[in-house]
Tab-separated table of C-alpha atoms and ligand atoms in Angstrom:
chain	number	residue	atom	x	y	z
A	1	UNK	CA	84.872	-28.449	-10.256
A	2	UNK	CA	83.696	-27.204	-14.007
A	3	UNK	CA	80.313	-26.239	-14.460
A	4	UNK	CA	78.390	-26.627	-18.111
A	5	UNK	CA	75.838	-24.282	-18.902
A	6	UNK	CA	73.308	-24.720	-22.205
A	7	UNK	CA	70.906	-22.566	-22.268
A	8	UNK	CA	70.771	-21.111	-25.904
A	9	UNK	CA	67.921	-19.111	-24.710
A	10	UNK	CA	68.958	-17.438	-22.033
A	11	UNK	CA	68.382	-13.165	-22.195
A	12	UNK	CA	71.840	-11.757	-22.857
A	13	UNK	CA	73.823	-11.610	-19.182
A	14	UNK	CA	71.278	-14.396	-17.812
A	15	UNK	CA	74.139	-17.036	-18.159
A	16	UNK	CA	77.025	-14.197	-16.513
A	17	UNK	CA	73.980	-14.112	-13.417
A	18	UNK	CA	73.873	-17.967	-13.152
A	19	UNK	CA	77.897	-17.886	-13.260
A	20	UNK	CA	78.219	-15.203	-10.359
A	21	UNK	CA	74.949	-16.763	-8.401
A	22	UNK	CA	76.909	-20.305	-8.312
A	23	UNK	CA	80.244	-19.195	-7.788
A	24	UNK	CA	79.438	-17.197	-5.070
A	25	UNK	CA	76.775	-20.527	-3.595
A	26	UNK	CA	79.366	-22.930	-4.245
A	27	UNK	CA	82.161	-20.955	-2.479
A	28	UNK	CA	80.206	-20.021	0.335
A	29	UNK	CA	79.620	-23.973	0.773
A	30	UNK	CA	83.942	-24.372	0.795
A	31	UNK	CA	83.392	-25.799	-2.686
A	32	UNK	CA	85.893	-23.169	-4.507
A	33	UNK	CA	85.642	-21.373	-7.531
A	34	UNK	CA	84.134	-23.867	-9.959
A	35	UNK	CA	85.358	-23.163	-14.026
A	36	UNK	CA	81.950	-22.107	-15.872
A	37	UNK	CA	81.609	-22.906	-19.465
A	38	UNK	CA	78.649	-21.215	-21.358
A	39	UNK	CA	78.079	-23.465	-24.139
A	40	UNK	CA	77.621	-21.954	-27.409
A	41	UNK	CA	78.033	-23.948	-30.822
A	42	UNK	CA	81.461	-21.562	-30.658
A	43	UNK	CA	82.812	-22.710	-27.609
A	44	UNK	CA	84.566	-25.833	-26.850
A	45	UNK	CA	83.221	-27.370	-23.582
A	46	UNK	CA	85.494	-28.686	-21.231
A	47	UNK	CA	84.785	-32.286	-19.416
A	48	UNK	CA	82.064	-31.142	-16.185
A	49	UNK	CA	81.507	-32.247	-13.685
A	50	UNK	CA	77.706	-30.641	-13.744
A	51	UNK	CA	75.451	-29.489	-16.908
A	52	UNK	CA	72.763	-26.872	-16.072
A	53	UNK	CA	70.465	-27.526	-19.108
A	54	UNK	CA	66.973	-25.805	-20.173
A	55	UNK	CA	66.338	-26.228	-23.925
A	56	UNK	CA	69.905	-27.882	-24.964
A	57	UNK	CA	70.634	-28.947	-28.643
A	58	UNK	CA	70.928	-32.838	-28.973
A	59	UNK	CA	74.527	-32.738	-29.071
A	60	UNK	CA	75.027	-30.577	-25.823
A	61	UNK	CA	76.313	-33.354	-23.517
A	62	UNK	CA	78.128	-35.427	-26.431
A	63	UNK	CA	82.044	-36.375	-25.169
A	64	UNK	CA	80.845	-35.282	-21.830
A	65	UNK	CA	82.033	-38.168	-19.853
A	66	UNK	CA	82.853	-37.059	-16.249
A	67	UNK	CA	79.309	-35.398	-15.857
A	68	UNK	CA	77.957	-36.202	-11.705
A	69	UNK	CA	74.617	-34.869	-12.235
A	70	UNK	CA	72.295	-32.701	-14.594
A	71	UNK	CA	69.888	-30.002	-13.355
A	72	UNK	CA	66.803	-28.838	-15.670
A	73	UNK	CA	66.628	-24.800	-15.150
A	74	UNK	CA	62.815	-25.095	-14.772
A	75	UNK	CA	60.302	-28.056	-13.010
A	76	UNK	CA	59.013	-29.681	-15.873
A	77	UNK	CA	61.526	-32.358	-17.598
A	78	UNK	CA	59.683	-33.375	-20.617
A	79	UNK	CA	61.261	-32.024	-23.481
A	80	UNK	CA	64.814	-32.674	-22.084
A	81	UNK	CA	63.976	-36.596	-21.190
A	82	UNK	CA	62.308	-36.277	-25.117
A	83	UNK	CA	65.459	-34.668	-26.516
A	84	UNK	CA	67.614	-37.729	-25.208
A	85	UNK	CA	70.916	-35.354	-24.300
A	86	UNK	CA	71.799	-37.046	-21.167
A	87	UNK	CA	74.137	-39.658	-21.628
A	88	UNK	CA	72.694	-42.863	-19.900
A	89	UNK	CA	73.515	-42.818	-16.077
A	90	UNK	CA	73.825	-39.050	-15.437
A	91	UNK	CA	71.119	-38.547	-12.364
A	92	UNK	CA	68.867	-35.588	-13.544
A	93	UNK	CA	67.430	-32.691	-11.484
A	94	UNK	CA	64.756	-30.511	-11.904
A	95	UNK	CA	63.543	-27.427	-9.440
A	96	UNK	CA	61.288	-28.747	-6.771
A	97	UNK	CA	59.088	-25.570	-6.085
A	98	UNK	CA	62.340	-23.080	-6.159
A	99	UNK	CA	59.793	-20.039	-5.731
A	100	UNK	CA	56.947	-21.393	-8.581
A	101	UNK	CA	54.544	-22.803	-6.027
A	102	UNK	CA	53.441	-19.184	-5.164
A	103	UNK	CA	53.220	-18.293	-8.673
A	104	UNK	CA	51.133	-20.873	-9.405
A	105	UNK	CA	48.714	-20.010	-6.512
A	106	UNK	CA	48.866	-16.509	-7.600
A	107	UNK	CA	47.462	-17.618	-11.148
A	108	UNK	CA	45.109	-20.305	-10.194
A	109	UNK	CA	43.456	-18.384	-7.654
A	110	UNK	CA	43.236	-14.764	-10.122
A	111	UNK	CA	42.468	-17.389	-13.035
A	112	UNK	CA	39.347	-18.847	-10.236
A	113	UNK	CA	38.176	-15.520	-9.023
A	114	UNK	CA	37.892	-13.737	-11.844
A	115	UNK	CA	35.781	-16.458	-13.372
A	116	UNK	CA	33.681	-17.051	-10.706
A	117	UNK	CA	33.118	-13.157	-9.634
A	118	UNK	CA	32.188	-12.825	-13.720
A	119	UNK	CA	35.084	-9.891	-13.147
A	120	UNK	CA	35.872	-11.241	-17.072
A	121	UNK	CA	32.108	-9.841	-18.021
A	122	UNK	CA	31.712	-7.457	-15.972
A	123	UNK	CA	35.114	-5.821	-17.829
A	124	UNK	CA	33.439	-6.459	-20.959
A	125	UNK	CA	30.359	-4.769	-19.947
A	126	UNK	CA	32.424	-1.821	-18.224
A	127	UNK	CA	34.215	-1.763	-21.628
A	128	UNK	CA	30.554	-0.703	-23.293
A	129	UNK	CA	29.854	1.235	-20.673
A	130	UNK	CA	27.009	-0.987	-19.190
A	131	UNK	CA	26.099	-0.865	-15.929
A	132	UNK	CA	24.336	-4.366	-14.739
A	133	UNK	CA	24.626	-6.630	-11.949
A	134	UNK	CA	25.233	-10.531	-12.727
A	135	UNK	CA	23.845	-13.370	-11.347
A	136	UNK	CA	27.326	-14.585	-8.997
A	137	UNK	CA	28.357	-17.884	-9.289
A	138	UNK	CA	28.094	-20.278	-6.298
A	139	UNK	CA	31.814	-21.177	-5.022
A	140	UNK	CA	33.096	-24.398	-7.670
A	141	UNK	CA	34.225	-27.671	-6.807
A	142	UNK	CA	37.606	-28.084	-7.806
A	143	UNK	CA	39.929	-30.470	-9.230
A	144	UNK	CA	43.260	-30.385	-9.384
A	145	UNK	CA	45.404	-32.865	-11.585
A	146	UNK	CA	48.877	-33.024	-10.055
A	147	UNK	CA	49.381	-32.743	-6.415
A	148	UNK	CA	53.193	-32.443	-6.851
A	149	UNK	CA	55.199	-29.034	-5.794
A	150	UNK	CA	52.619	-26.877	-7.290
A	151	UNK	CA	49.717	-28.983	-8.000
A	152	UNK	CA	50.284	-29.688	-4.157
A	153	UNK	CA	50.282	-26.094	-2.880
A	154	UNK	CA	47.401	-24.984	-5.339
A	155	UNK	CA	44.799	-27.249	-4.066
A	156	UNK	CA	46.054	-26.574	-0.669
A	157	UNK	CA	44.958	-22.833	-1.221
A	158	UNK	CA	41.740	-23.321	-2.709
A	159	UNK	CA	41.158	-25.938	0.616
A	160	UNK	CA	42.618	-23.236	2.812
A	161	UNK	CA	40.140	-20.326	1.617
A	162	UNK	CA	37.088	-23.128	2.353
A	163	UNK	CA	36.743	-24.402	-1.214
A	164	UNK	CA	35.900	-27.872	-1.819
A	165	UNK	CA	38.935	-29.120	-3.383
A	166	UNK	CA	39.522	-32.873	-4.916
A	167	UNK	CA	42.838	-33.434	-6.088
A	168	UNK	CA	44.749	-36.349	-8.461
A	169	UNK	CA	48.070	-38.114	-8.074
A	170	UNK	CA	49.842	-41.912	-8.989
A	171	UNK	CA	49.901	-42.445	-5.582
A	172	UNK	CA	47.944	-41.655	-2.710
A	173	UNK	CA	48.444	-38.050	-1.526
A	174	UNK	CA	47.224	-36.993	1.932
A	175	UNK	CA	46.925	-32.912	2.110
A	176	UNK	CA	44.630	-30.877	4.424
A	177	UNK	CA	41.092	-30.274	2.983
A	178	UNK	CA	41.761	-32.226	-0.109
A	179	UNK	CA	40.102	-35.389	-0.896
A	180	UNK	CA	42.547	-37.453	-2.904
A	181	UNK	CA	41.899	-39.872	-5.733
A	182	UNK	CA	44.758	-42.101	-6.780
A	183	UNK	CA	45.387	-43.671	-10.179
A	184	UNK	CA	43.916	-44.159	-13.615
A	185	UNK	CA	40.727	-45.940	-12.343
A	186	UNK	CA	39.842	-42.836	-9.864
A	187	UNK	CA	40.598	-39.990	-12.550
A	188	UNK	CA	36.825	-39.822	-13.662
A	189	UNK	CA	35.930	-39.850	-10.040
A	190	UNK	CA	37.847	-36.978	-9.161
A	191	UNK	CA	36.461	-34.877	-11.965
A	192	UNK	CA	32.754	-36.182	-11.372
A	193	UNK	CA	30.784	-32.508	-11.226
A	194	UNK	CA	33.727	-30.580	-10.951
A	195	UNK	CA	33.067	-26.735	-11.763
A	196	UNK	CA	37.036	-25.946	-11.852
A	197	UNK	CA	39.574	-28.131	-13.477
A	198	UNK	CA	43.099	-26.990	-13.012
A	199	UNK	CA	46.005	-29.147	-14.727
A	200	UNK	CA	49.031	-29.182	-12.995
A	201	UNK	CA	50.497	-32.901	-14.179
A	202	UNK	CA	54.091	-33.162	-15.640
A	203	UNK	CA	54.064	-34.386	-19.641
A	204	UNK	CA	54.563	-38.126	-19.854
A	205	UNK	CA	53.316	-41.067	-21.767
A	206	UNK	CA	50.741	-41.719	-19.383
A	207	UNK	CA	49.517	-38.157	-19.625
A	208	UNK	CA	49.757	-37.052	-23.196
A	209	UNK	CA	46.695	-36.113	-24.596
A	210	UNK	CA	45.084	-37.224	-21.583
A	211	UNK	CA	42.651	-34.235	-21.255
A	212	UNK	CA	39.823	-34.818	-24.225
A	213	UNK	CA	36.068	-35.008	-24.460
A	214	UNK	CA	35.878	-37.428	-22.468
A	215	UNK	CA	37.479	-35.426	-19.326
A	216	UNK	CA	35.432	-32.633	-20.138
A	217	UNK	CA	32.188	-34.117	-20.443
A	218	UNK	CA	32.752	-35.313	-17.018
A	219	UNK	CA	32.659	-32.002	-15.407
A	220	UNK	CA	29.180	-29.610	-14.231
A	221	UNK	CA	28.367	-27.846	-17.750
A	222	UNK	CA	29.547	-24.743	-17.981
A	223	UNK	CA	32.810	-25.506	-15.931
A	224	UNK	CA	35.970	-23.105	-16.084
A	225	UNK	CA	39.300	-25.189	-17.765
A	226	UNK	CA	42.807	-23.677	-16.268
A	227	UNK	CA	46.040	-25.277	-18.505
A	228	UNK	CA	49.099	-24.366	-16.394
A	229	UNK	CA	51.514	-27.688	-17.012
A	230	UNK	CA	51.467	-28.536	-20.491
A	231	UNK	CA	49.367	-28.227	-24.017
A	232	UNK	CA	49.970	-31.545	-24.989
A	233	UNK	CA	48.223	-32.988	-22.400
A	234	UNK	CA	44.969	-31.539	-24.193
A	235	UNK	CA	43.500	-32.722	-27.256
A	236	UNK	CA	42.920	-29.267	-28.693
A	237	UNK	CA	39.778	-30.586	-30.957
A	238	UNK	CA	37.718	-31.761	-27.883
A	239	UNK	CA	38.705	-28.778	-26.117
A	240	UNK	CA	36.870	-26.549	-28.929
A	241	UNK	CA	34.281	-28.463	-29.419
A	242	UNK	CA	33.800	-28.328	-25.710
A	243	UNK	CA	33.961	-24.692	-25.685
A	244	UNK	CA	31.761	-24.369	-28.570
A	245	UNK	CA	28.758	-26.596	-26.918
A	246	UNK	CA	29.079	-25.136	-23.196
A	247	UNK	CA	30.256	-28.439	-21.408
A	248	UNK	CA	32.664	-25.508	-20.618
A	249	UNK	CA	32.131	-21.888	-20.058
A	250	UNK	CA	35.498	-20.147	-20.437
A	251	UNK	CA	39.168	-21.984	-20.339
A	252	UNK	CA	42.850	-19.629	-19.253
A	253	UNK	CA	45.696	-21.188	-20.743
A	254	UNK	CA	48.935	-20.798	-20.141
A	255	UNK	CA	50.519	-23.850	-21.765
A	256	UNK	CA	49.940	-24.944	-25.599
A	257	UNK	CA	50.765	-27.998	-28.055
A	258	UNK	CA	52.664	-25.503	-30.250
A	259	UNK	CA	54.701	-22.227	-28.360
A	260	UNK	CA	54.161	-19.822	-29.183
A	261	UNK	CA	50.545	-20.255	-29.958
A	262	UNK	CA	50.549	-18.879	-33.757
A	263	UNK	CA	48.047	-15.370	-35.029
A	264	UNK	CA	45.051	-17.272	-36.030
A	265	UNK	CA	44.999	-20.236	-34.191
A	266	UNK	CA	41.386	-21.078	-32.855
A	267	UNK	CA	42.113	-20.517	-29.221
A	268	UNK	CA	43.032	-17.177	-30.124
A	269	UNK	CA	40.603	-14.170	-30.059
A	270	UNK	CA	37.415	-15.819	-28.152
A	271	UNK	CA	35.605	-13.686	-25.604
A	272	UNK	CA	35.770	-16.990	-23.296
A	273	UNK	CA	39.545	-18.164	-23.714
A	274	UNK	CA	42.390	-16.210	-21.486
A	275	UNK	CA	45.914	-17.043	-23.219
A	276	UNK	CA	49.143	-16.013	-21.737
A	277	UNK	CA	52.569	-17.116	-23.040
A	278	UNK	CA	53.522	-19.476	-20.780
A	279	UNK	CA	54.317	-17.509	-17.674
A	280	UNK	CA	52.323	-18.866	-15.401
A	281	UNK	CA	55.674	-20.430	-12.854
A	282	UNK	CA	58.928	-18.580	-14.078
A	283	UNK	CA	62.232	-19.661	-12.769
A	284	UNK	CA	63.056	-17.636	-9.951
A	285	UNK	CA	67.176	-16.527	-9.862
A	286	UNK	CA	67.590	-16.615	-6.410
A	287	UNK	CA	65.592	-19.136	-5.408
A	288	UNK	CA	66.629	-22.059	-8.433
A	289	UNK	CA	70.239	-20.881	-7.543
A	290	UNK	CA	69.605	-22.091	-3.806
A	291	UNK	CA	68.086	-25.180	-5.004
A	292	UNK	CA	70.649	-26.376	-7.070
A	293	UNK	CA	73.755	-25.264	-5.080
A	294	UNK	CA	72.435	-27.080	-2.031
A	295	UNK	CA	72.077	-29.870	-4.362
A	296	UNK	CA	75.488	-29.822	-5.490
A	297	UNK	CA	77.024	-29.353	-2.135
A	298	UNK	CA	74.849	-32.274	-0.836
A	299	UNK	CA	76.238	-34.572	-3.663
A	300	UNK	CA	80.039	-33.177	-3.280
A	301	UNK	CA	79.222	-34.883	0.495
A	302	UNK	CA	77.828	-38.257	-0.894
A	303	UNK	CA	74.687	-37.762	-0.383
A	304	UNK	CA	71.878	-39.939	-1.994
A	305	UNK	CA	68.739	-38.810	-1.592
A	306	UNK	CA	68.588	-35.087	-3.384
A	307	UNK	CA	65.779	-32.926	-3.691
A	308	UNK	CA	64.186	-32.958	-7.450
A	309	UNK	CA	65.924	-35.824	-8.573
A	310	UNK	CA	63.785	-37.265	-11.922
A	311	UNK	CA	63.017	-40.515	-12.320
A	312	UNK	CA	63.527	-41.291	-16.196
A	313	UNK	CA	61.207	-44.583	-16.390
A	314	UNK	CA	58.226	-42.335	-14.509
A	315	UNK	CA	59.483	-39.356	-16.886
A	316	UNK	CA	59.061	-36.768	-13.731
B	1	NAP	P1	55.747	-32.888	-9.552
B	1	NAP	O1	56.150	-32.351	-8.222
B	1	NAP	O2	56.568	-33.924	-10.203
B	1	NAP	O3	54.241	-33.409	-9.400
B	1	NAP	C1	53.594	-34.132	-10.395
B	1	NAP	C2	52.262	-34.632	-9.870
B	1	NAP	O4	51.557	-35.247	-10.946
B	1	NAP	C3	52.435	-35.684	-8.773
B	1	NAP	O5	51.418	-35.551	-7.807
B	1	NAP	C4	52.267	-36.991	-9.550
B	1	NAP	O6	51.793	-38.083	-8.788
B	1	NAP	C5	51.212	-36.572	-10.548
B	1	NAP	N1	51.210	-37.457	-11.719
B	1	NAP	C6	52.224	-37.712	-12.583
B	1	NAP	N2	51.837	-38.592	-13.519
B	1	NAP	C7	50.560	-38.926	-13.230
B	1	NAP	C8	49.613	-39.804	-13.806
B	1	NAP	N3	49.917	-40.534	-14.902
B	1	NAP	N4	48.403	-39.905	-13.235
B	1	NAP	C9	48.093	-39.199	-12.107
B	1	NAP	N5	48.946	-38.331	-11.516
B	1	NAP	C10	50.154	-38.200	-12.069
B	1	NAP	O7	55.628	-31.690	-10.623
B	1	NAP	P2	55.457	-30.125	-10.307
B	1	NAP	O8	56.740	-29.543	-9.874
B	1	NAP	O9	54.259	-29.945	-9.447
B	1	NAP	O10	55.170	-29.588	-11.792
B	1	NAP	C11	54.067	-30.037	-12.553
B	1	NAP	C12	54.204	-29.544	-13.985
B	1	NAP	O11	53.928	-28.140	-14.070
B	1	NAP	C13	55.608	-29.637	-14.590
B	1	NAP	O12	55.903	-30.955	-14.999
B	1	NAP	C14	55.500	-28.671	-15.766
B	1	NAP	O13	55.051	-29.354	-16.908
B	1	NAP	C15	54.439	-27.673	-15.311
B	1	NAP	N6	54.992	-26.313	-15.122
B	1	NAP	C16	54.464	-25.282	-15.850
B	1	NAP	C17	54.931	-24.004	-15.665
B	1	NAP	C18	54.320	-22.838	-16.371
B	1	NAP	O14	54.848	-21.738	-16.290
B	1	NAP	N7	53.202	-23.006	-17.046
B	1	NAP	C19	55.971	-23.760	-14.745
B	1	NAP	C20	56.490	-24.840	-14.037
B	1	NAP	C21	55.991	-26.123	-14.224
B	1	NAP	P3	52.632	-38.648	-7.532
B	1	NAP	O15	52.410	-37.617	-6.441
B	1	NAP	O16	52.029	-39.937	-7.225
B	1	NAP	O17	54.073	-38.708	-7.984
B	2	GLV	C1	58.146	-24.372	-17.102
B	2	GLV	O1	57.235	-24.665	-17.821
B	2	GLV	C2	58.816	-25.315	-16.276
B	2	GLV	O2	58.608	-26.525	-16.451
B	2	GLV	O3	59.613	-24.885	-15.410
C-alpha cells in the first residue's frame, strides 16, 4: 500500500509523526508496512493508494490515478472541495470529532462564562485596580448553528449544565435538552431572542455569508457572538455595525474571512472583541491517526459505509 502525504504546512517532523503513527496503525491492523511519500514540489510522488491532504497545492493529486480514498487532516472540507485537487471519483474523508468535540466545549463554554460572569470586565477593572461588583447576567438562551460532531456535543453541554439551548441543522436533529429547528425557513426561529449565538456550521454555498444584520438583529440586544467554524460565513460589515450599535455586546472569534487576521483590521483592538488564531479544535495526533487508520483498514475489508466520508454536492 503507498501512502501520499501533502501537507506543505506541516511543523518540521509533523509529517515523520504521521509516517510512524500510520505505519505502526496500519501494521497493527495486518495491513504491512505501507511506502509513505511526503510530497514536496522536490519529490516525485509515486501512484497511492491514499492522499492525506490539509492545505494541498492544486496540482497535488495530478497523475494520481490509483488513489482509493482521500482524508482531510482536519473536520472542515471547504477549502479542499474549493481547491478542486481531488480527481473526480476519489471518496473524501474528513475527521469526525477525532478529539475536537472537547475542544470545542472547552472554548464555547470559557468563551460563555466569561461573558456572562462579566469575568472580561471585571479583568479590566482589576487591571485599574477597581474594586466594584457588577450587575450578573441572567443565564442566556443559546443557539447553536451546526449540530454536527461539535456543534452536536456543544449544545449538548450547555443543555447538560441546565441552559436553555436551541440548536440548527438541514435535517432534523434529536439531542437531549435541545430544541431543534430544521432548515432555512426555521433559522430565524431558532435565533428568535437568543442571548448566545455560537456558529459551528461547515462553509458551503448555502452558508457563506450567511451570518449578517439580519441574523443579528434577530437576537436579545446586547447578545454575545462566538465564530468557531468559519469567517466567511459572516459578513464582517454587519458584524461591526452590530457591534458598534449594541444589537451585540461583545463577539470571540476564532475563525476570520482573511487568516491571519491582518495589524489593523477593525476587529482588532476593541475592548468587546476576543480574537484567537484559529485554535479553537486542533487536530489531535493520536486521536486523527485512529480515525483514519480504522478508516483505511475498514475500506482494505470492503467496507461502505466509513466514518467522515464528505459528500461533495452537500460540500460537508
Ligand atoms: P458536521 O459534523 O459536518 O456538522 C455540520 C452541521 O451543520 C450539521 O448539523 C449540518 O446539518 C449543519 N448544516 C450544514 N449545512 C447547513 C445549512 N445550510 N443549514 C443548516 N444546517 C446546516 O461538521 P463538524 O465536524 O461539526 O464541524 C463543523 C465546522 O467546524 C467545520 O466544517 C469547520 O469549518 C469548523 N471547525 C473549526 C475549527 C476551529 O479550530 N475553529 C476546528 C474544526 C472544525 P445536518 O445535521 O442536517 O447534516
Ligand atoms: C479546522 O478548522 C478544521 O476544519 O479542522
Amino acid at each position: 500500500m503507498q501512502i501520499l502525504f501533502c501537507h506543505p504546512n506541516a511543523a518540521p517532523g509533523e509529517a515523520e509523526r504521521w509516517q510512524a503513527g500510520l505505519t505502526a496503525r496500519l501494521g497493527a491492523a495486518g495491513l504491512g508496512v505501507p511506502g509513505f511519500t511526503i510530497r514536496t514540489p522536490e519529490v516525485a510522488a509515486p501512484p497511492a493508494d491514499y492522499a492525506l491532504l490539509w492545505n494541498p497545492p492544486p496540482a497535488a493529486l495530478l497523475g494520481q490515478t490509483r488513489l482509493r480514498a482521500a482524508f482531510a487532516l482536519g473536520a472542515g472540507v471547504d477549502a479542499l472541495l474549493g481547491a478542486d485537487v481531488l480527481p473526480p471519483g476519489v471518496p473524501l474523508y474528513r475527521l469526525e470529532d477525532a478529539g475536537m468535540a472537547a475542544q470545542m466545549v472547552e472554548y464555547a463554554l470559557h468563551a460563555v462564562l466569561r461573558w456572562q460572569r462579566r469575568f472580561d470586565e471585571y479583568e479590566a477593572l482589576a487591571a485599574r485596580g477597581e474594586w466594584r461588583t457588577l450587575t450578573p447576567r441572567p443565564r442566556p438562551l443559546i443557539a447553536v448553528l451546526g449540530l454536527g460532531a461539535l456543534g452536536g456535543a456543544v449544545a449538548s453541554a450547555f443543555a447538560g449544565l441546565g441552559y436553555r439551548v436551541r440548536g440548527w441543522s438541514r435535517s432534523p436533529r434529536t439531542l437531549v435538552g435541545v430544541e431543534g429547528f430544521a432548515g432555512p425557513e426555521a433559522l430565524m426561529a431558532c435565533l428568535d431572542g437568543a442571548g448566545v449565538l455560537i456558529d459551528l456550521l461547515p462553509l458551503t454555498a448555502g452558508t457563506r455569508g450567511l451570518l449578517d444584520g439580519r441574523v443579528f438583529a434577530q437576537l436579545m440586544p446586547g447578545a454575545l457572538f462566538v465564530n468557531l467554524a468559519r469567517g466567511a460565513h459572516v459578513v464582517e460589515a454587519d458584524l461591526l455595525a452590530a457591534l458598534a450599535g449594541g444589537r451585540l455586546s461583545a463577539a470571540v472569534l476564532d475563525v476570520f474571512g482573511q487568516e491571519p487576521l491582518p495589524a489593523g483590521h477593525a476587529l482588532r483592538d476593541r475592548p468587546e472583541v476576543t480574537v484567537t488564531p484559529h485554535i479553537a479544535a486542533l487536530t489531535r495526533l493520536d486521536a486523527a491517526l485512529d480515525s483514519i487508520a480504522a478508516a483505511i483498514t475498514a475500506i482494505e475489508a470492503g467496507a461502505t459505509a466509513v466514518l467522515g466520508r464528505v459528500d461533495p454536492a452537500r460540500g460537508y
